[in-house]
PDB file of C-alpha atoms in Angstrom:
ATOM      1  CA  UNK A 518     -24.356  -9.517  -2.705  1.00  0.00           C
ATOM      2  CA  UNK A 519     -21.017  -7.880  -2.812  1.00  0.00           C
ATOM      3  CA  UNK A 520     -18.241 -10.916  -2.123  1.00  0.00           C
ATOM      4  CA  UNK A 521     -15.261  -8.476  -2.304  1.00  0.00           C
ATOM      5  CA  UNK A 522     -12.898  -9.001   0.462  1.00  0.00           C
ATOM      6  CA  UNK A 523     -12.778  -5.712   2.772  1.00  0.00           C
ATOM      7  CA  UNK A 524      -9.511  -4.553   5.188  1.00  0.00           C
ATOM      8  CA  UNK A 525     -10.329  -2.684   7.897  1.00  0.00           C
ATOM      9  CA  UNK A 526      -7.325  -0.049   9.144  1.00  0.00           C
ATOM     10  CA  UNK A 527      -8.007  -0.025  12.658  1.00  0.00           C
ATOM     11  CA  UNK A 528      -6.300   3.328  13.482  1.00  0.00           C
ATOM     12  CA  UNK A 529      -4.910   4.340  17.059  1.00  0.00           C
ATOM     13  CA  UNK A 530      -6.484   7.369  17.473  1.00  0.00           C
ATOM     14  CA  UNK A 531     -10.043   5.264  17.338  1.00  0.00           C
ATOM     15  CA  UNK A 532     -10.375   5.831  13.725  1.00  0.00           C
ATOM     16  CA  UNK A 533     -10.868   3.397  10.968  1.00  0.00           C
ATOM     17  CA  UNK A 534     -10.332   3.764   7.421  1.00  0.00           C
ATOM     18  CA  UNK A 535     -12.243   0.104   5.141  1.00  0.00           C
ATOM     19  CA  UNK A 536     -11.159  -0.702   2.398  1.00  0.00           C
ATOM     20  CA  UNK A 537     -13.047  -2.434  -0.631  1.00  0.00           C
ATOM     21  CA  UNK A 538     -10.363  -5.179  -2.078  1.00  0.00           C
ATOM     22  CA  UNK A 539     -10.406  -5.470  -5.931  1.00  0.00           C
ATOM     23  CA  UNK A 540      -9.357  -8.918  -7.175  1.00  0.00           C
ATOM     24  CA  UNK A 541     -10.812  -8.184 -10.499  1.00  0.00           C
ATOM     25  CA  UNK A 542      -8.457  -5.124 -11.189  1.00  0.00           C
ATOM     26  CA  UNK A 543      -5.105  -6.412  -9.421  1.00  0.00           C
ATOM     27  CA  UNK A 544      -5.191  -9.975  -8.751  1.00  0.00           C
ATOM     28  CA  UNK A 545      -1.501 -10.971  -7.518  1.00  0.00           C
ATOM     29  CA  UNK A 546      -1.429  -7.594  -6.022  1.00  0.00           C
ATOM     30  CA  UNK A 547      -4.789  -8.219  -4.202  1.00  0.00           C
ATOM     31  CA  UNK A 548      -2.935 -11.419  -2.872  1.00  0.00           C
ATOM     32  CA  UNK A 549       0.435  -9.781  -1.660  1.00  0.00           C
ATOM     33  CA  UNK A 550      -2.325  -7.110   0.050  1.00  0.00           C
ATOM     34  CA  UNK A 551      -3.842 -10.470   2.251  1.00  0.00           C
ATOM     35  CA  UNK A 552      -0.840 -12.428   2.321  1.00  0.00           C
ATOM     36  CA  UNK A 553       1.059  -9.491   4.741  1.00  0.00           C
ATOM     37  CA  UNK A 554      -2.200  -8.158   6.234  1.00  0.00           C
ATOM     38  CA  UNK A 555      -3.045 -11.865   7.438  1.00  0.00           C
ATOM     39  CA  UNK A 556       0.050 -12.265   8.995  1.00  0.00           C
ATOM     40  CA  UNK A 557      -0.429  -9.295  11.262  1.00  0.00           C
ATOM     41  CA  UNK A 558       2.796  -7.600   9.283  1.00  0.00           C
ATOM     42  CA  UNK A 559       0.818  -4.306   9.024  1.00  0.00           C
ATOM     43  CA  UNK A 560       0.263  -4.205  12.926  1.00  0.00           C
ATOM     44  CA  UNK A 561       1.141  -1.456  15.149  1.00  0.00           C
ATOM     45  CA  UNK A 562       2.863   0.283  12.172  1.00  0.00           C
ATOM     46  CA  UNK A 563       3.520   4.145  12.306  1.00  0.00           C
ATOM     47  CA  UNK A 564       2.203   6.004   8.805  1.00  0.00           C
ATOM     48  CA  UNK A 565       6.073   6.515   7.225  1.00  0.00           C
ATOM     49  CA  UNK A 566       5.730   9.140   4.450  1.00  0.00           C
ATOM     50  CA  UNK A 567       3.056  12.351   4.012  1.00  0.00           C
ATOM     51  CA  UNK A 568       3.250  14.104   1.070  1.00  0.00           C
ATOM     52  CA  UNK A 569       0.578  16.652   1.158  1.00  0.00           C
ATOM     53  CA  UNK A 570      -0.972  17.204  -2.264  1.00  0.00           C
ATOM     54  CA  UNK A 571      -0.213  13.804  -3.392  1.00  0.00           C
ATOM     55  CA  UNK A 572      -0.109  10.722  -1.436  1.00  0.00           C
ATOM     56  CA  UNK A 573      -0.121   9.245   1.886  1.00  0.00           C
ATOM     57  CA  UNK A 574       2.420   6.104   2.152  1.00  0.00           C
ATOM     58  CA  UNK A 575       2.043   3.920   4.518  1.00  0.00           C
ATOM     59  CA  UNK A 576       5.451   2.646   4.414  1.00  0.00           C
ATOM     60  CA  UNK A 577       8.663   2.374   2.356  1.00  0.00           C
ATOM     61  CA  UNK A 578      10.444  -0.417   4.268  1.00  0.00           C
ATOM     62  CA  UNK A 579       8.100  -3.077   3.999  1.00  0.00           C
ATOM     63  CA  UNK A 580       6.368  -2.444   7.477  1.00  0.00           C
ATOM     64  CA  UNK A 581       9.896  -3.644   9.040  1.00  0.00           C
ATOM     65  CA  UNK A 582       9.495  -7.293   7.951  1.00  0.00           C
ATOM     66  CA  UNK A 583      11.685  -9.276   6.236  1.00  0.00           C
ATOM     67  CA  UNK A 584       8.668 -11.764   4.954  1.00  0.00           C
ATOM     68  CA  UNK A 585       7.372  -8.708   3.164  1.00  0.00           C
ATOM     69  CA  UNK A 586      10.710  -7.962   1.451  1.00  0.00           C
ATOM     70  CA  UNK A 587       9.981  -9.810  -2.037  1.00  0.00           C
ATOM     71  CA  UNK A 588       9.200  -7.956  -5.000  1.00  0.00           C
ATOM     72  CA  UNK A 589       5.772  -8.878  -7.277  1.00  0.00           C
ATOM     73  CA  UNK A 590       5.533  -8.534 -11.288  1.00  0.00           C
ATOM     74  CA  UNK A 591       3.887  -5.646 -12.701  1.00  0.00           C
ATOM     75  CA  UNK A 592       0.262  -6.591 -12.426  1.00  0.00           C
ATOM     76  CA  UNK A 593      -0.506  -5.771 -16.153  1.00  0.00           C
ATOM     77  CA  UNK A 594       2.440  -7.536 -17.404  1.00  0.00           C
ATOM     78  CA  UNK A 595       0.856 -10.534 -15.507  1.00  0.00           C
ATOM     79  CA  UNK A 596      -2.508 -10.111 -16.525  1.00  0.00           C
ATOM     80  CA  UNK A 597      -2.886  -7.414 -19.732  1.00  0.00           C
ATOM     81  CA  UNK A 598      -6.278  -8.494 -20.323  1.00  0.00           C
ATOM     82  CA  UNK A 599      -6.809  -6.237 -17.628  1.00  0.00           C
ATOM     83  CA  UNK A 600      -8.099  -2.404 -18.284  1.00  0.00           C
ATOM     84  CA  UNK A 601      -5.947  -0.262 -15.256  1.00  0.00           C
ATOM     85  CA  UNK A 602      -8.002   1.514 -13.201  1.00  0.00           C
ATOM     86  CA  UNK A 603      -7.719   5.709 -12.940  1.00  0.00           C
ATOM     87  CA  UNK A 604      -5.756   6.185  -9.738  1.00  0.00           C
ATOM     88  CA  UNK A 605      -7.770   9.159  -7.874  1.00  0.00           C
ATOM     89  CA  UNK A 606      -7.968  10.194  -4.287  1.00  0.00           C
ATOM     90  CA  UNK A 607     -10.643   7.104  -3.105  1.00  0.00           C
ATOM     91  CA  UNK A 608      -8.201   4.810  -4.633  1.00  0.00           C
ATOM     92  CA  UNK A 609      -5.611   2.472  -2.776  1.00  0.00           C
ATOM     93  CA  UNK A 610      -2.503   1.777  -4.885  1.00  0.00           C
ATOM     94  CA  UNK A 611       0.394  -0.813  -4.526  1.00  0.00           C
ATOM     95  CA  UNK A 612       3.881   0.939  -4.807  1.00  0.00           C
ATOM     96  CA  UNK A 613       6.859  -0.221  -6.959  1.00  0.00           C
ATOM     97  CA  UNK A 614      10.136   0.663  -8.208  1.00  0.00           C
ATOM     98  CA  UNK A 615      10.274   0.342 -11.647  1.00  0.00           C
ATOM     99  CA  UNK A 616      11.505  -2.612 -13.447  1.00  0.00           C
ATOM    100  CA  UNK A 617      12.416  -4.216 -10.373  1.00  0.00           C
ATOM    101  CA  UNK A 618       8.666  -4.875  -9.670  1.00  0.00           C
ATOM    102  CA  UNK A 619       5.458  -3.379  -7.159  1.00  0.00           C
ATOM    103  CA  UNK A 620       6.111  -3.384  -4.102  1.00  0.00           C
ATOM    104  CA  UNK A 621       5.073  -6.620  -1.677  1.00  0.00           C
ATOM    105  CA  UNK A 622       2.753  -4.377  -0.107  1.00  0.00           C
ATOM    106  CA  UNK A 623       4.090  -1.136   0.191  1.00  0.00           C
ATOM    107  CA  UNK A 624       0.777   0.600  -0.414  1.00  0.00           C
ATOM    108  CA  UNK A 625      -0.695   4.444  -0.111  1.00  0.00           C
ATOM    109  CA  UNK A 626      -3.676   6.540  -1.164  1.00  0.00           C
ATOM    110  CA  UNK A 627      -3.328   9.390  -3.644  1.00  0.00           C
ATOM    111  CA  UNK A 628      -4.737  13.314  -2.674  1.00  0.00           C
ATOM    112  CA  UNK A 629      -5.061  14.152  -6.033  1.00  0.00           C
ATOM    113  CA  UNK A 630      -6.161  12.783  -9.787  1.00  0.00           C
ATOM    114  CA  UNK A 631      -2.503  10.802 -10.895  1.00  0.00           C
ATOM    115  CA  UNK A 632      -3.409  10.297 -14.159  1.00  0.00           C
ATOM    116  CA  UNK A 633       0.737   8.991 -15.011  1.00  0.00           C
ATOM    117  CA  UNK A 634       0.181   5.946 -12.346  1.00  0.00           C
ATOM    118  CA  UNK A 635      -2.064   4.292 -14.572  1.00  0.00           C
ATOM    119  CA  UNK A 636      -0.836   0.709 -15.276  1.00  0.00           C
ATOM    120  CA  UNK A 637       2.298   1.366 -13.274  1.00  0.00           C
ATOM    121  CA  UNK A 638       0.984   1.443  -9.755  1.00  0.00           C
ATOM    122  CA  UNK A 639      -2.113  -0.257  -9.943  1.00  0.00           C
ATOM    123  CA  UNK A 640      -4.843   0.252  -8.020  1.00  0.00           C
ATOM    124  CA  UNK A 641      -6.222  -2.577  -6.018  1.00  0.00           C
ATOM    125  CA  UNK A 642      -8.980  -1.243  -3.690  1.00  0.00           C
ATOM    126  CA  UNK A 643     -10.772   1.558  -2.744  1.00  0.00           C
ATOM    127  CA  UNK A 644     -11.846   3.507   0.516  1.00  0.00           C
ATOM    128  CA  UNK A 645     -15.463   2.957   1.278  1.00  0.00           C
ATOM    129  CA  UNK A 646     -15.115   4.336   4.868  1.00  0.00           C
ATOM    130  CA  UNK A 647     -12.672   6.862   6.353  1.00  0.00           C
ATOM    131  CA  UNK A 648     -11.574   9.417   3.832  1.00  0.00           C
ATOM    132  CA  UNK A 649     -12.244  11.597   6.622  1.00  0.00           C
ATOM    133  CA  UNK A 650      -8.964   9.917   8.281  1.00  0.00           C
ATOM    134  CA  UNK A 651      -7.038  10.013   5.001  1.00  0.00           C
ATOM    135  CA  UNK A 652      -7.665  13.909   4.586  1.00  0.00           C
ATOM    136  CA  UNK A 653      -6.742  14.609   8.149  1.00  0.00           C
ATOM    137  CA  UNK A 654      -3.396  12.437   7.344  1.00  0.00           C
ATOM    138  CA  UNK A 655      -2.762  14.703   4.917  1.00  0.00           C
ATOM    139  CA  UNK A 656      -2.487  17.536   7.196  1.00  0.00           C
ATOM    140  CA  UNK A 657      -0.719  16.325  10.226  1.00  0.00           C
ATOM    141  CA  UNK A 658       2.662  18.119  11.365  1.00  0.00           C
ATOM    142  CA  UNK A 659       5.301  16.595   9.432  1.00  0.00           C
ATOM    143  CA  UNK A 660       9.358  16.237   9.451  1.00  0.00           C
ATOM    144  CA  UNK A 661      11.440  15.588   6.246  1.00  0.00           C
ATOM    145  CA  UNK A 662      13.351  12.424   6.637  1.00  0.00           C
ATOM    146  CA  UNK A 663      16.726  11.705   4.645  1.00  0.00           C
ATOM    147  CA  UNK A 664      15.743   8.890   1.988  1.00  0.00           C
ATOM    148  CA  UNK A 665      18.513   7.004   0.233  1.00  0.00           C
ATOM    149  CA  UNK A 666      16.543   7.769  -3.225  1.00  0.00           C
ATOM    150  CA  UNK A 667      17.611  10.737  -5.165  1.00  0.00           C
ATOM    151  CA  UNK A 668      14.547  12.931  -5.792  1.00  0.00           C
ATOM    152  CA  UNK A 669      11.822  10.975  -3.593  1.00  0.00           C
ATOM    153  CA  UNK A 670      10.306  13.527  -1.089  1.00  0.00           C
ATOM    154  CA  UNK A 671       9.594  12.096   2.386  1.00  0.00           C
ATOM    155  CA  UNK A 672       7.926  14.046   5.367  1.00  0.00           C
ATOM    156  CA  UNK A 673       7.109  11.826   8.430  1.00  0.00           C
ATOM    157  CA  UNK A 674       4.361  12.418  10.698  1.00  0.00           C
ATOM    158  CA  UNK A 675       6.097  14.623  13.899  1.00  0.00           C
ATOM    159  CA  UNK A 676       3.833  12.343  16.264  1.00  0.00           C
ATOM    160  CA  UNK A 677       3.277   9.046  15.013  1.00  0.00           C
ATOM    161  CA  UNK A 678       0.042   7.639  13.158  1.00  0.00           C
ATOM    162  CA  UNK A 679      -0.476   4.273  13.925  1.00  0.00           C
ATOM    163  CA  UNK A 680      -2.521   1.473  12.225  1.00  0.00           C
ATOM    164  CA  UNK A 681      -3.174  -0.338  15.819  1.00  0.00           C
ATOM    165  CA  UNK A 682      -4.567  -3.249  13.909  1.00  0.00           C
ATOM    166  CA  UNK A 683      -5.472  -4.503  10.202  1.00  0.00           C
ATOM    167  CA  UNK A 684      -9.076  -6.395   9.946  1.00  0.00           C
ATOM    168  CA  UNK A 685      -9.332  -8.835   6.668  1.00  0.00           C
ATOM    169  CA  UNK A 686     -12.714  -9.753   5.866  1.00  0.00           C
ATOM    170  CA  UNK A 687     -12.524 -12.339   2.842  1.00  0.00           C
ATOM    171  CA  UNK A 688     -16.259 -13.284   2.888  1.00  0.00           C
ATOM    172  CA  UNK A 689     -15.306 -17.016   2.873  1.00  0.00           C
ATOM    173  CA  UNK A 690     -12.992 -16.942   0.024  1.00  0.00           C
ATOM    174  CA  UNK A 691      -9.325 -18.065   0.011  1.00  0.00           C
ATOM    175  CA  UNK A 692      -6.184 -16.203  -1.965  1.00  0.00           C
ATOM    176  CA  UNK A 693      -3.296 -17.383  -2.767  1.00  0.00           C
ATOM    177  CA  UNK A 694       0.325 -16.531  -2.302  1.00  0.00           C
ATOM    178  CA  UNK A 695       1.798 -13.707  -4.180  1.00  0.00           C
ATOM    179  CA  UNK A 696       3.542 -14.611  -7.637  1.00  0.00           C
ATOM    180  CA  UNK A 697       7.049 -12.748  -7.176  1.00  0.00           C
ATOM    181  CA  UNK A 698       9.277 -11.571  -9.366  1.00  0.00           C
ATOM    182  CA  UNK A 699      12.331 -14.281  -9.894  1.00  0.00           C
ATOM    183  CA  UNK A 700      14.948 -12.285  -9.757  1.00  0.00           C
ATOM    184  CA  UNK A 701      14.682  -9.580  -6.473  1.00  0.00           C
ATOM    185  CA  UNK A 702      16.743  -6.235  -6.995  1.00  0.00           C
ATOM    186  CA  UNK A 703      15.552  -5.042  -3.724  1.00  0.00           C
ATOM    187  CA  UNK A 704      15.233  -1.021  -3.082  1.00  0.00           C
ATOM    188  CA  UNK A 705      18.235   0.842  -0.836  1.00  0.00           C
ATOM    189  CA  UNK A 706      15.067   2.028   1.404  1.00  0.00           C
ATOM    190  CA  UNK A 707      15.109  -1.736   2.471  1.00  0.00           C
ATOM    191  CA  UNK A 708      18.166  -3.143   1.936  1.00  0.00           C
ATOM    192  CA  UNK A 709      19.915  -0.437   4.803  1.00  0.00           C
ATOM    193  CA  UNK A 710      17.709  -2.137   7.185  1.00  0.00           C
ATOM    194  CA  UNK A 711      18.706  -5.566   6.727  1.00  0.00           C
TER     195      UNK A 711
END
């Protein structure tokens, strides 16, 4: 019997994308995942950033919360027992910013094989239902959006995608809080909304 956790994206337009939780391959990252997603932080949250050919984002400003502005160690820094995982369109990857630390839950889903992501942005799940949704993301009418990183392309969605509703299914098991990092050097794309 399979006892991974599964998140179900609950999408506006009626669709769902389910995702497989890995607490084997990203542990603490696994926990940030269910810590915001319990808390109902992901709800009603428009899709943020489309890059066709590589990645949809799901957001770069912490899904508007403060709570989920905390940076989390590098999960392989944490745990480098642990064999990364090839990052691959099926995949569901936390985000980060460097030294600084992943993101608290800042996650998206590659379009293409991203071979350099490997042990960097680690990935923690993977679709089981709804790539369907993920390649129709992918070609939605977009808008570029200024972005107070140099270099970092962002295209929003011209009308909005909206995850109505996240669904955790932890098959009776209990996580933790995130570890996060001690010291927080937190990203310009959160700190001009603070």
């Amino acid at each position: 019997m399979n006892t991974h956790p599964t998140a179900t994206l609950h999408m506006a337009n009626g669709s769902k994308i389910v995702i497989e939780l890995l607490p084997e391959a990203a542990p603490n990252t696994v926990n940030s995942f269910i810590y915001a997603a319990s808390r109902g932080f992901m709800d009603h949250h428009a899709i943020q950033r489309i890059v066709p050919g590589n990645w949809v984002d799901v957001t770069y400003q912490a899904f508007g919360h403060k709570e989920c502005q905390y940076l989390i160690p590098n999960e392989f820094e944490l745990h480098p027992e642990i064999e990364p995982l090839d990052s691959h369109p099926g995949c569901v990857c936390m985000g980060g910013y460097g030294e600084d630390g992943l993101a608290s839950c800042e996650f998206f889903f590659p379009l293409r094989d991203c071979p350099d992501h490997k042990g960097i942005y680690p990935v923690f799940g993977k679709v089981i239902e709804g790539m369907d949704e993920i390649w129709r993301l992918e070609k939605v009418k977009t808008r570029p959006v200024d972005f107070p990183i140099p270099g970092v392309e962002v295209n929003e969605p011209v009308e909005p995608e909206v995850i109505e509703k996240v669904e955790l299914d932890l098959k009776g098991q209990t996580y933790p809080e995130p570890i996060r990092m001690k010291v927080q050097n937190l990203p310009p794309c959160w700190t001009d909304m603070r």
